[in-house]
PDB file of C-alpha atoms (C1' of nucleotides) in Angstrom:
ATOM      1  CA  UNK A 299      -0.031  -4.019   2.079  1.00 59.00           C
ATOM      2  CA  UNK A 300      -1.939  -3.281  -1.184  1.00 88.00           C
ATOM      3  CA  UNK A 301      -0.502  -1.228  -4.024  1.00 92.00           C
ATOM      4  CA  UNK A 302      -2.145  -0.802  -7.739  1.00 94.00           C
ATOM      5  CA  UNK A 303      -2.128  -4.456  -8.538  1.00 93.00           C
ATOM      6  CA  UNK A 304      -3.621  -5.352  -5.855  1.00 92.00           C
ATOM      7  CA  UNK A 305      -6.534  -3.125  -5.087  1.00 93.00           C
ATOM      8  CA  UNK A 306      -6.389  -3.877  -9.640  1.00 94.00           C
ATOM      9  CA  UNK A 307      -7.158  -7.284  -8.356  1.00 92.00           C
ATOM     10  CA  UNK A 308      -9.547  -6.917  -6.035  1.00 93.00           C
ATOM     11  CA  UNK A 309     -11.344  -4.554  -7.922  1.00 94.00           C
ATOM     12  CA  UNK A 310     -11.616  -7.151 -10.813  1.00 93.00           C
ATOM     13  CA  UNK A 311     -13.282  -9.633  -8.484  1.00 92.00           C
ATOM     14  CA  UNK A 312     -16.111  -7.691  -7.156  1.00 94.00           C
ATOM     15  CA  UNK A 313     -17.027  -6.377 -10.182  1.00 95.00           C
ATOM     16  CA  UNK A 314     -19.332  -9.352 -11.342  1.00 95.00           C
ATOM     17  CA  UNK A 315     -20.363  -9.766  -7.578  1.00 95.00           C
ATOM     18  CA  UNK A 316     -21.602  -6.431  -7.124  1.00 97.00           C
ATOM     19  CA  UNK A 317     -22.447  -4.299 -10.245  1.00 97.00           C
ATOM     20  CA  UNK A 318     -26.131  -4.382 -10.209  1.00 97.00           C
ATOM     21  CA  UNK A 319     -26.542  -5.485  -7.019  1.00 97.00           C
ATOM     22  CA  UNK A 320     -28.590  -3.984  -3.598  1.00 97.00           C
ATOM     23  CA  UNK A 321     -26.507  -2.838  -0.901  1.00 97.00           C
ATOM     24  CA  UNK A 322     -28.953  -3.083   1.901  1.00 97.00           C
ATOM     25  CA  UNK A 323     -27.506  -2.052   4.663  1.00 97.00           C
ATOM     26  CA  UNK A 324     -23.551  -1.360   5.847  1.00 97.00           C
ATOM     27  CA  UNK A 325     -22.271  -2.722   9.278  1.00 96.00           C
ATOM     28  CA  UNK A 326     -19.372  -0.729  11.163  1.00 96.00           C
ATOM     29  CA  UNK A 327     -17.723  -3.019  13.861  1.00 96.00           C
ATOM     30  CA  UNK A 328     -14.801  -0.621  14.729  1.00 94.00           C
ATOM     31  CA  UNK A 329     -15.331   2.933  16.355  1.00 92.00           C
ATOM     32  CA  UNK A 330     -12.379   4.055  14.538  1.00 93.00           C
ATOM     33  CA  UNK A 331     -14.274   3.874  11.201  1.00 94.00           C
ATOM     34  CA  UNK A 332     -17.705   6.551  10.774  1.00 92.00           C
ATOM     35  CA  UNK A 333     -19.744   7.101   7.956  1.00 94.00           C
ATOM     36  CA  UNK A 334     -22.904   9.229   7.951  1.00 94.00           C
ATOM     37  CA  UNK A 335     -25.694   6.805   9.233  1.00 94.00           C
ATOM     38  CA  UNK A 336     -28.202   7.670   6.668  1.00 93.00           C
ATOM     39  CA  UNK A 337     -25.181   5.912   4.264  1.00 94.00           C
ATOM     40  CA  UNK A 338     -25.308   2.931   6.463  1.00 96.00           C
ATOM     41  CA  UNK A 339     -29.012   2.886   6.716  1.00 96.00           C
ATOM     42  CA  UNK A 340     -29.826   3.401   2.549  1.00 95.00           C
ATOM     43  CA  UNK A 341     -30.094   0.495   0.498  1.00 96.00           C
ATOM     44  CA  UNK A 342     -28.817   1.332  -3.005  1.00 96.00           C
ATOM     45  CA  UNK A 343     -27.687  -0.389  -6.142  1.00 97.00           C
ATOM     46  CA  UNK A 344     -23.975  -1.074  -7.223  1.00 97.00           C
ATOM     47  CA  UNK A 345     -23.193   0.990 -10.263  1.00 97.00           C
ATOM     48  CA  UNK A 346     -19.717   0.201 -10.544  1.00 97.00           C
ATOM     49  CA  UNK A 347     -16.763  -1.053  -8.410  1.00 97.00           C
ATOM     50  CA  UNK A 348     -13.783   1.140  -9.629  1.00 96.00           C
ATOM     51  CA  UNK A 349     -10.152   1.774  -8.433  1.00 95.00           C
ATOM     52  CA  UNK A 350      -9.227   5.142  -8.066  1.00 94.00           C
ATOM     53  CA  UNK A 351      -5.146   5.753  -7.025  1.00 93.00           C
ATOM     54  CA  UNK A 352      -5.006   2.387  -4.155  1.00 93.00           C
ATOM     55  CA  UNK A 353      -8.586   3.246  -2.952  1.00 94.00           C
ATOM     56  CA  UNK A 354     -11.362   0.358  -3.708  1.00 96.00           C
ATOM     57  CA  UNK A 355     -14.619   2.958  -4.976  1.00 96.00           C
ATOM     58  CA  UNK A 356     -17.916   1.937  -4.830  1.00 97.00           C
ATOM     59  CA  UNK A 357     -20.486   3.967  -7.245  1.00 96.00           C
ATOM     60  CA  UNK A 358     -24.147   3.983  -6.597  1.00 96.00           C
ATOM     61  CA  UNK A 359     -27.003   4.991  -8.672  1.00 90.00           C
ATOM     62  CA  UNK A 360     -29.254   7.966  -7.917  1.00 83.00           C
ATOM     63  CA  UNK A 361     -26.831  10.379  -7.690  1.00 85.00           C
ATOM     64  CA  UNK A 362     -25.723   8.887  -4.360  1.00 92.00           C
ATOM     65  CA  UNK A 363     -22.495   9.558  -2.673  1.00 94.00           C
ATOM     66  CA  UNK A 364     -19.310   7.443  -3.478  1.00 96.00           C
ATOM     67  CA  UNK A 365     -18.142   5.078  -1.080  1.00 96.00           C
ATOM     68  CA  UNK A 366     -14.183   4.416  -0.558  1.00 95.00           C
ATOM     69  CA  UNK A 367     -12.260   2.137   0.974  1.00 96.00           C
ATOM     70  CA  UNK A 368      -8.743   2.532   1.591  1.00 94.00           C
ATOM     71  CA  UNK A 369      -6.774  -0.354   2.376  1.00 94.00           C
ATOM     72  CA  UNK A 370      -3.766   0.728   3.521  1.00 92.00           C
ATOM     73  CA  UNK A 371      -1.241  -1.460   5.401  1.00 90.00           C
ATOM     74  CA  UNK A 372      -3.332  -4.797   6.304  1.00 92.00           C
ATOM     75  CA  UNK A 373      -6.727  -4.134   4.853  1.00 93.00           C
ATOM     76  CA  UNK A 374      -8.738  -6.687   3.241  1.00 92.00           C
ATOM     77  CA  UNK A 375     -12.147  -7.541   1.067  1.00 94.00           C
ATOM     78  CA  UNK A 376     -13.407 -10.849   1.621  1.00 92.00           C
ATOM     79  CA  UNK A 377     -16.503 -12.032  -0.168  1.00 93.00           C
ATOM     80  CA  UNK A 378     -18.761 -14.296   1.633  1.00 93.00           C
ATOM     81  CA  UNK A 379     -21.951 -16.061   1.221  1.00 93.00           C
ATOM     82  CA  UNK A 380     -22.084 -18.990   3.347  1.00 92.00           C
ATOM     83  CA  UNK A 381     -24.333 -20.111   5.740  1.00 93.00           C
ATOM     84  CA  UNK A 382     -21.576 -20.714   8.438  1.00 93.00           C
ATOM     85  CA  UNK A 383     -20.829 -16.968  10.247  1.00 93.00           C
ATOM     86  CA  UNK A 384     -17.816 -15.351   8.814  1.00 92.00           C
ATOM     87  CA  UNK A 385     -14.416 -15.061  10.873  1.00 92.00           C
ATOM     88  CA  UNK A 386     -14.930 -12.588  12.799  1.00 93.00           C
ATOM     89  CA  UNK A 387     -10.718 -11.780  13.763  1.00 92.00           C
ATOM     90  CA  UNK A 388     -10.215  -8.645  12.680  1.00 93.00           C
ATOM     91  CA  UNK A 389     -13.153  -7.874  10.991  1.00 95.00           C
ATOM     92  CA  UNK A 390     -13.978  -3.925  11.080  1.00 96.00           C
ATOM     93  CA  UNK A 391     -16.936  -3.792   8.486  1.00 97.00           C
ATOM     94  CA  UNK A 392     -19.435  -5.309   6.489  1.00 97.00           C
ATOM     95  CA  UNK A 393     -21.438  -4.625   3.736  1.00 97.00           C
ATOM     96  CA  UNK A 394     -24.291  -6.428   3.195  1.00 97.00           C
ATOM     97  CA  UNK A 395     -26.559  -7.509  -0.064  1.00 97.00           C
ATOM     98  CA  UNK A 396     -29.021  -9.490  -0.901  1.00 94.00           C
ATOM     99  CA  UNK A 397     -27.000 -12.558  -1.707  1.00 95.00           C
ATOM    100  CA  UNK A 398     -23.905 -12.287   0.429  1.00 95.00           C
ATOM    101  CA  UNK A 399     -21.725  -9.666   1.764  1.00 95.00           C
ATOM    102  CA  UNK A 400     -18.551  -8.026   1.405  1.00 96.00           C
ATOM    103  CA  UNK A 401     -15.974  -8.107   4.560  1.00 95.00           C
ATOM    104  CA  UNK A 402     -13.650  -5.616   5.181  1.00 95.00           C
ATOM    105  CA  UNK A 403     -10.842  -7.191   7.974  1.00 94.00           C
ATOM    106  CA  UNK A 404      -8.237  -4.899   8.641  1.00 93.00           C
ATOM    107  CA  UNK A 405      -5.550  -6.276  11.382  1.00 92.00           C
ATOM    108  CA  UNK A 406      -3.374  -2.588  12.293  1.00 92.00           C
ATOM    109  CA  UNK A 407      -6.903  -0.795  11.692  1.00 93.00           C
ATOM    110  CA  UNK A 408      -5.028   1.605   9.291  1.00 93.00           C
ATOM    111  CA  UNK A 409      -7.668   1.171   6.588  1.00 94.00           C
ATOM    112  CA  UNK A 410     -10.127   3.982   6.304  1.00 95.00           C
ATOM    113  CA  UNK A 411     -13.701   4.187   4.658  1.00 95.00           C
ATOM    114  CA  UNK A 412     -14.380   7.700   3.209  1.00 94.00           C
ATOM    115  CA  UNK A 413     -17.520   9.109   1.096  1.00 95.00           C
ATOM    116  CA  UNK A 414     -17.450  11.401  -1.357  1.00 94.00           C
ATOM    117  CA  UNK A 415     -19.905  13.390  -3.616  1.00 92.00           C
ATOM    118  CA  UNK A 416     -18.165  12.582  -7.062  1.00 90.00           C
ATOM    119  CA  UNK A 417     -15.088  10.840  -8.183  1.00 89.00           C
ATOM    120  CA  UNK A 418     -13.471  14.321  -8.463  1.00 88.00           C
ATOM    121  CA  UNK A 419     -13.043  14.434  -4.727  1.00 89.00           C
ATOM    122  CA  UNK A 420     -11.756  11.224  -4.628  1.00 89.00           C
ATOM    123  CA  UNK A 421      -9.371  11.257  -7.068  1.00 86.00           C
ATOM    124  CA  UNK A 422      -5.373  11.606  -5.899  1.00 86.00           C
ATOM    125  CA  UNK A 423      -3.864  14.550  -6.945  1.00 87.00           C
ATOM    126  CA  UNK A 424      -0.743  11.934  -9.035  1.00 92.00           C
ATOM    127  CA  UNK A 425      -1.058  10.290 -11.768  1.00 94.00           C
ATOM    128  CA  UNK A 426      -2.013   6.922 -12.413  1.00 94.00           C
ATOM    129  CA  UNK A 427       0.785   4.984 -13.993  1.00 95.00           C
ATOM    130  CA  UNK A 428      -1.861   3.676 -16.827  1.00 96.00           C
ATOM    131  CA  UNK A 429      -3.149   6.945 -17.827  1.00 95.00           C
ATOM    132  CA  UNK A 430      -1.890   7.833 -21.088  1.00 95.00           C
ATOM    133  CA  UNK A 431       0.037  11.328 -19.758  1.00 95.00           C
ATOM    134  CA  UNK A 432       2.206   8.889 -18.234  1.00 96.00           C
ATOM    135  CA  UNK A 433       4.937   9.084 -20.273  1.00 96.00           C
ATOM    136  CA  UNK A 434       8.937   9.517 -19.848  1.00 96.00           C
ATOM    137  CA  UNK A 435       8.805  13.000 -21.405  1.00 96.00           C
ATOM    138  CA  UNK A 436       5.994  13.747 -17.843  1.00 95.00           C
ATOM    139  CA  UNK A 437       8.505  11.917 -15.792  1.00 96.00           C
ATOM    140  CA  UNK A 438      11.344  13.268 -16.586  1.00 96.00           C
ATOM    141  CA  UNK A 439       9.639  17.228 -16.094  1.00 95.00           C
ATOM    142  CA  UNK A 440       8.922  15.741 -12.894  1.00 95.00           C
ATOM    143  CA  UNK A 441      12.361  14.273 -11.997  1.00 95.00           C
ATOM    144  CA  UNK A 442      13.814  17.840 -13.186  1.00 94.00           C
ATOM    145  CA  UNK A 443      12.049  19.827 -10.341  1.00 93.00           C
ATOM    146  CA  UNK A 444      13.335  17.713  -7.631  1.00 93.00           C
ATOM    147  CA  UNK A 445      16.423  16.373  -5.871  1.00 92.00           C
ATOM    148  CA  UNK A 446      15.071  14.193  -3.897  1.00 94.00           C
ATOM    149  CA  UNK A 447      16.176  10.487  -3.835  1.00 95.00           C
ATOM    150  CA  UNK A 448      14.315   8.370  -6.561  1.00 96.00           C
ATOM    151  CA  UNK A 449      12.786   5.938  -4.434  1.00 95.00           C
ATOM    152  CA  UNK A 450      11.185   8.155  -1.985  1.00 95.00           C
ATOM    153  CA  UNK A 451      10.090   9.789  -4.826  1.00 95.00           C
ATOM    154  CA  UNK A 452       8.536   7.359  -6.734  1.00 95.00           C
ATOM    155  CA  UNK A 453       6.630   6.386  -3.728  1.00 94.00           C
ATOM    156  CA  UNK A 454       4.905   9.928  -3.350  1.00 93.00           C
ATOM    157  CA  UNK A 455       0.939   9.445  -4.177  1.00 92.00           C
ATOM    158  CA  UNK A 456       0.642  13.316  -5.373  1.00 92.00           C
ATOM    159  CA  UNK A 457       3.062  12.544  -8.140  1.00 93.00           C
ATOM    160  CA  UNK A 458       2.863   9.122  -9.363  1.00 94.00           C
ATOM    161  CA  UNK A 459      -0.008   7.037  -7.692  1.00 94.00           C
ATOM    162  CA  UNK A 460       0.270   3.315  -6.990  1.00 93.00           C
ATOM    163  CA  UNK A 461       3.447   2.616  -6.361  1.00 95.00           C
ATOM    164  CA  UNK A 462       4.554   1.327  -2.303  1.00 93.00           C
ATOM    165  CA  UNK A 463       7.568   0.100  -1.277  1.00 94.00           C
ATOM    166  CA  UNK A 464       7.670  -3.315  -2.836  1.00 93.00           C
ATOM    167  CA  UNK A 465       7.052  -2.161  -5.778  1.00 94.00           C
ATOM    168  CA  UNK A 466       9.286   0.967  -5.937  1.00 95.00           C
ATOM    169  CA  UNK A 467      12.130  -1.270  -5.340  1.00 95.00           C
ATOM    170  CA  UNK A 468      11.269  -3.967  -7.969  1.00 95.00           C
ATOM    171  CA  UNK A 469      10.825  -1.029 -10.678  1.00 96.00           C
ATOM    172  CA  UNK A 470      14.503   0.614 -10.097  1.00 96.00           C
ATOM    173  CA  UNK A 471      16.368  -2.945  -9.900  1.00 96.00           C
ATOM    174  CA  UNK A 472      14.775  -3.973 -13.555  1.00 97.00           C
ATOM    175  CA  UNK A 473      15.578  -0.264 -14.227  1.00 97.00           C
ATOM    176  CA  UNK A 474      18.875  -0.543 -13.230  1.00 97.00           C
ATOM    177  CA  UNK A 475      18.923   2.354 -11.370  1.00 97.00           C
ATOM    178  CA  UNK A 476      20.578   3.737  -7.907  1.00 96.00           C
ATOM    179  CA  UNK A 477      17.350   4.077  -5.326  1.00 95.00           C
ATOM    180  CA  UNK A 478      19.617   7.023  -3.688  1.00 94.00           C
ATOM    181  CA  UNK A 479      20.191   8.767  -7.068  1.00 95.00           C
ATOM    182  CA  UNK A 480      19.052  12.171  -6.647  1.00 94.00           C
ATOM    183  CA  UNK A 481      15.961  12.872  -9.194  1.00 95.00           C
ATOM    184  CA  UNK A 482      17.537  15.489 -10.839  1.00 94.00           C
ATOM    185  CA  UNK A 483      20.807  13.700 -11.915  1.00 95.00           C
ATOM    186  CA  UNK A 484      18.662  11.150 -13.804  1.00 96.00           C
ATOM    187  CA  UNK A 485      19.165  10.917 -17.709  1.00 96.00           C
ATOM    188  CA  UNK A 486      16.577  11.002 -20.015  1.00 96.00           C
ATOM    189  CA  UNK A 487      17.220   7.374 -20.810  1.00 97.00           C
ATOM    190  CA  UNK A 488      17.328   6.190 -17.567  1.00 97.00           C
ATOM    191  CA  UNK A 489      14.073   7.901 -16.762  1.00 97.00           C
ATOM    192  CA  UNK A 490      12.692   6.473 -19.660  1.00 97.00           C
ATOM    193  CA  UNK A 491      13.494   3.225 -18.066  1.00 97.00           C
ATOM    194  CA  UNK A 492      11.451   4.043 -15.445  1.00 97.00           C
ATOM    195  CA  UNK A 493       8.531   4.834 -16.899  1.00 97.00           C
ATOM    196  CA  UNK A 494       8.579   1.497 -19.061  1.00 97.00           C
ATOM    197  CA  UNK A 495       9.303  -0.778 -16.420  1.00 97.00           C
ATOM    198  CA  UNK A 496       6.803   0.957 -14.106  1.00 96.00           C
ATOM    199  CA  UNK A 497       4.138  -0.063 -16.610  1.00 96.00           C
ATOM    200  CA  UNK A 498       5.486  -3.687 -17.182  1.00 96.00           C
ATOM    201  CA  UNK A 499       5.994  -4.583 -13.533  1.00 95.00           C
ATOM    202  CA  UNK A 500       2.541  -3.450 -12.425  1.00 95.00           C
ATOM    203  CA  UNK A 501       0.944  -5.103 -15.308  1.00 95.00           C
ATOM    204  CA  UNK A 502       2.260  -8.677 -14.919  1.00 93.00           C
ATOM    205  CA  UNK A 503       1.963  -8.045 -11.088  1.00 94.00           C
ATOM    206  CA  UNK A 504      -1.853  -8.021 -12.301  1.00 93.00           C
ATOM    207  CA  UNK A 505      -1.651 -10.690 -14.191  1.00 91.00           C
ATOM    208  CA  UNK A 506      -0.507 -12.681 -10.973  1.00 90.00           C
ATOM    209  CA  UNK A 507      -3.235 -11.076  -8.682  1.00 86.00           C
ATOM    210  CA  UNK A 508      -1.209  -9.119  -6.963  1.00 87.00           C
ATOM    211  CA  UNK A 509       1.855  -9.863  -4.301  1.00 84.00           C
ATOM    212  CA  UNK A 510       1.354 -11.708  -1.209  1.00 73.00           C
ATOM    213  CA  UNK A 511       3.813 -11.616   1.836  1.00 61.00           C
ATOM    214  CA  UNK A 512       1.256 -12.249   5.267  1.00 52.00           C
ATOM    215  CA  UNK A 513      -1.632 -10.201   4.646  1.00 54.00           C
ATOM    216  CA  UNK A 514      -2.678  -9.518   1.422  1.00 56.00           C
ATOM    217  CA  UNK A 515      -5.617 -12.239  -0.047  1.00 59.00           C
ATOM    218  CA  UNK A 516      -8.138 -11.594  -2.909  1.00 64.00           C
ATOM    219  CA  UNK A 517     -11.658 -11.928  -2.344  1.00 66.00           C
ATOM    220  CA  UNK A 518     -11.518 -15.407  -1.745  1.00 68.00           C
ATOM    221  CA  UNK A 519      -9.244 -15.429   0.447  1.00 62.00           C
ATOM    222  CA  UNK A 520      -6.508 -16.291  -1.771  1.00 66.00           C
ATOM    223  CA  UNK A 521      -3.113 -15.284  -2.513  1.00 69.00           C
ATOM    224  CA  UNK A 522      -1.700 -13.494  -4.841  1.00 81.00           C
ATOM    225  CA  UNK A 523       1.701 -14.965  -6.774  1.00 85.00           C
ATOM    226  CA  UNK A 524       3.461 -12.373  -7.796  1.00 87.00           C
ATOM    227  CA  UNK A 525       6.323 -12.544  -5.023  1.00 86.00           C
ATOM    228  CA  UNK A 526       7.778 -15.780  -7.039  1.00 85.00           C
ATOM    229  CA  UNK A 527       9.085 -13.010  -9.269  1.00 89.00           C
ATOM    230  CA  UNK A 528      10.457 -10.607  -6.827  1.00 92.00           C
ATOM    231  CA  UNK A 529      13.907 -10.024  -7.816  1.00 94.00           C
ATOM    232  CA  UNK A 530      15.505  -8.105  -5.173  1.00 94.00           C
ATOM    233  CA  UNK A 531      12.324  -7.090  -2.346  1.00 93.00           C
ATOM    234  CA  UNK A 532      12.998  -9.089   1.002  1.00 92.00           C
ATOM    235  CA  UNK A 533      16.160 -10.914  -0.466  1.00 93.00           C
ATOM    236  CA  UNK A 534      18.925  -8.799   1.463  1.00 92.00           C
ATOM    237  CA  UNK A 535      22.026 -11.067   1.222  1.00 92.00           C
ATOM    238  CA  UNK A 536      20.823 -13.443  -1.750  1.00 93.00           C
ATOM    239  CA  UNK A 537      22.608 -13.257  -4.726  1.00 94.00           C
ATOM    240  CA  UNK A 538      21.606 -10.822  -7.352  1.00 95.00           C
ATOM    241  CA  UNK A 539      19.509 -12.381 -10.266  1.00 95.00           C
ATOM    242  CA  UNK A 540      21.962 -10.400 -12.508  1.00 96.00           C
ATOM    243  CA  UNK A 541      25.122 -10.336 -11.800  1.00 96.00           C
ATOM    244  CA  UNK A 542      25.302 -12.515  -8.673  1.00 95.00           C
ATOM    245  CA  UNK A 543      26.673  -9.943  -6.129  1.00 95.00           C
ATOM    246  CA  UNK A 544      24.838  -9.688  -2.258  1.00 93.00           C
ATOM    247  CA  UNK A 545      21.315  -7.924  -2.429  1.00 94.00           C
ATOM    248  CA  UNK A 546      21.583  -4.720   0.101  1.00 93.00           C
ATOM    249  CA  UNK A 547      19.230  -3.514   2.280  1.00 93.00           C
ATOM    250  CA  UNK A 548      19.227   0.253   3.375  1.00 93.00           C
ATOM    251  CA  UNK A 549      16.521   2.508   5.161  1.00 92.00           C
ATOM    252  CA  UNK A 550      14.972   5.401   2.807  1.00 93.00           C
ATOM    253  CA  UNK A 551      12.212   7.790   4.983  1.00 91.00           C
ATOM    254  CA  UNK A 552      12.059   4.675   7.763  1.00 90.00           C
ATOM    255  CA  UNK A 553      10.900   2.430   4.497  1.00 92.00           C
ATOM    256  CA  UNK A 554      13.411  -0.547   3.572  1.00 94.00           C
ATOM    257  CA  UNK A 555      14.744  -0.344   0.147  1.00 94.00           C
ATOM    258  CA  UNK A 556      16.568  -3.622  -1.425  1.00 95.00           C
ATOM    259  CA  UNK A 557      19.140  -2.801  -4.266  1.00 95.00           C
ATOM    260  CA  UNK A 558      21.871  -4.183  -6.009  1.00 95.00           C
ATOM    261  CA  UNK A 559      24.651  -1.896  -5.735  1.00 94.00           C
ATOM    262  CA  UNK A 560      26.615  -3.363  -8.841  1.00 96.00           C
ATOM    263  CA  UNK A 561      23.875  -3.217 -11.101  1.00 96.00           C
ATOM    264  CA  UNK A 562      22.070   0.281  -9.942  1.00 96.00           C
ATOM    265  CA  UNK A 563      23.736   3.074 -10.587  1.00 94.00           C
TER     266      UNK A 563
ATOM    267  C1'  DC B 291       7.432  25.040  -1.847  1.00 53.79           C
ATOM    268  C1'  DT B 292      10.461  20.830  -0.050  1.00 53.79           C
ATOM    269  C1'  DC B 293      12.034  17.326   3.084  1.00 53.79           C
ATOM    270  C1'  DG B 294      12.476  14.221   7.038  1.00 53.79           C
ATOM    271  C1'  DG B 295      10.631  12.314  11.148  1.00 53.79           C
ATOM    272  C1'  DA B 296       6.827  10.869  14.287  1.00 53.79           C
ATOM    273  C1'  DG B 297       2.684   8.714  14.656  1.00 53.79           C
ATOM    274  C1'  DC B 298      -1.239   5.753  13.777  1.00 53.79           C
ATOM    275  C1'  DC B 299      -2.165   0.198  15.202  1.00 53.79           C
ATOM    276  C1'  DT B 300      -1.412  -4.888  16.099  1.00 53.79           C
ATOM    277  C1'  DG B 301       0.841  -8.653  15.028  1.00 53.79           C
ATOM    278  C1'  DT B 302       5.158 -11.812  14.081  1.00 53.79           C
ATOM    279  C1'  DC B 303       9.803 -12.826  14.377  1.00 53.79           C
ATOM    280  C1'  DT B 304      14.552 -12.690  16.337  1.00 53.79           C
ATOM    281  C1'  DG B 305      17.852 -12.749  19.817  1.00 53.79           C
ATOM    282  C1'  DC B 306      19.096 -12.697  24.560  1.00 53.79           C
TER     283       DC B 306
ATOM    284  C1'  DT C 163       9.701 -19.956  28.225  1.00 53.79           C
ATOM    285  C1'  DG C 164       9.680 -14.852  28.734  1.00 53.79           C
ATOM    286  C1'  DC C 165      10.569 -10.527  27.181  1.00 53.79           C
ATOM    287  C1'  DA C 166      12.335  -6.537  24.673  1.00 53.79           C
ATOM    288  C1'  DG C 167      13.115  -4.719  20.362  1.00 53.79           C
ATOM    289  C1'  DA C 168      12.871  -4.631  15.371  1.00 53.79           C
ATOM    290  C1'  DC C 169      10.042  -4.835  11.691  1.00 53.79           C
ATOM    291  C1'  DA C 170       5.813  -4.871   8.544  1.00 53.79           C
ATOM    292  C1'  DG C 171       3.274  -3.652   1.937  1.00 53.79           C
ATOM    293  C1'  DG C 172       0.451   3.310   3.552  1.00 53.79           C
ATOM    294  C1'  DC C 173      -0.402   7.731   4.444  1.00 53.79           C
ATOM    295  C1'  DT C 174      -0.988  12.185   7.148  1.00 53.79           C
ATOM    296  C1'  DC C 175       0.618  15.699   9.999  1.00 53.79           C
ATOM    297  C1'  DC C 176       4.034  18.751  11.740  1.00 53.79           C
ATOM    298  C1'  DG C 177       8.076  21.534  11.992  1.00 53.79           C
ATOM    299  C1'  DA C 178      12.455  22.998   9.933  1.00 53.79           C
TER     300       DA C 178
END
DNA sequence: CTCGGAGCCTGTCTGC
DNA sequence: TGCAGACAGGCTCCGA
């Protein structure tokens, strides 16, 4: 499920929930996810709620480990602080404060919760798409030293980090570029292309919290609306927005990848 | 080093 | 209605 903008999103909304707040204790409810218990046990307070690549990072005062939560697939952070019990489908952890608590539900149990000493081990080896090195001269080194296709590319985390597979296909339509188009073979402009509409997609995807197809919801519970602007991701047959011609769907690494074949080349 | 495929899980949807 | 098979937004591991 969650890519940058919507971890982005989440992040956003637990920021004035939790920074400054006591963590006072941390609930596992699936044996699939472990973390030391003297983490569980330790109440601590919030220093900041950060994103780091797709993983939601908790920072602590004191010197105290990290704490991050990868969503993966299905995972989600709910906030709640009512006096009714939470839902309790799916619900793998909790993380409990003073004034309410933080639910992680996670439906394929894909999501993982990892601690760390520092941000360093954290961090994924690519680079994020809104760090300043991220520009087409970078991409276009990178492109050079590979001939792998560009979509499969652009969804490897130890280049680029952020990107999944709705995304990555959203990014090379408004690019106008072939998904199978080996890296290598890519101009300079159309690499440059890339890079900008990389930036531009994941930053209005933000400014619609984030995509929604079944499982993705902010910390409310609510839905992100960036999928009204989906041009060619789960449209196979519609007409292109473009040029009008059937939206394709092929297979790339087991991951569909929607395309206009007129338009990409 | 690169690349592709299997696997991790549980649910929904489609077609017979 | 039942049931099998395809499919789902991420990532890691393994072998070629």
């Amino acid at each position: 499920m969650p890519e940058l903008p919507e971890v982005e999103t989440v992040v956003r909304q637990f920021v004035p929930l939790l920074v400054g707040r006591r963590l006072t204790r941390i609930e596992l409810l699936d044996d699939k996810l472990t973390l030391p218990p003297a983490i569980c046990k330790t109440p601590r307070r919030v220093e900041a709620v950060e994103r780091l690549g797709k993983q939601f990072v908790l920072r602590f005062g004191d010197g105290a480990p990290l704490l991050a939560v990868h969503l993966r697939m299905t995972g989600r952070l709910k906030w709640h602080n009512q006096p009714s019990a939470p839902d309790t489908a799916h619900l793998r952890a909790r993380f409990i404060l003073e004034h309410g608590e933080m639910l992680f539900y996670d439906l394929r149990r894909f999501g993982t919760l990892v601690v760390a000493s520092s941000a360093e081990e954290l961090a994924p080896k690519g680079l994020d798409p809104f760090d300043a090195r991220f520009t087409p001269k970078w991409l276009f080194e990178q492109c050079q030293r590979t001939s792998q296709a560009v979509k499969p590319f652009l969804l490897r985390q130890d280049r680029l980090v952020g990107l999944g597979n709705i995304y990555c296909s959203e990014i090379l339509y408004t690019a106008r570029v072939d998904p199978e188009r080996p890296c290598n073979t890519l101009t300079r402009a159309a690499v440059a292309r890339i890079q900008r509409h990389t930036i531009e997609i994941l930053e209005r995807a933000i400014e619609h919290c984030g995509t929604t197809f079944s499982d993705f919801q902010d910390s409310r519970g609510e839905i992100g609306s960036y999928q009204a602007f989906l041009a060619v991701y789960g449209r196979e047959g519609e007409a292109c927005p473009s040029c009008g011609a059937a939206i394709r769907r092929i297979v790339q690494q087991q991951r569909s990848t929607f395309y206009c074949a007129r338009c990409q080349r």
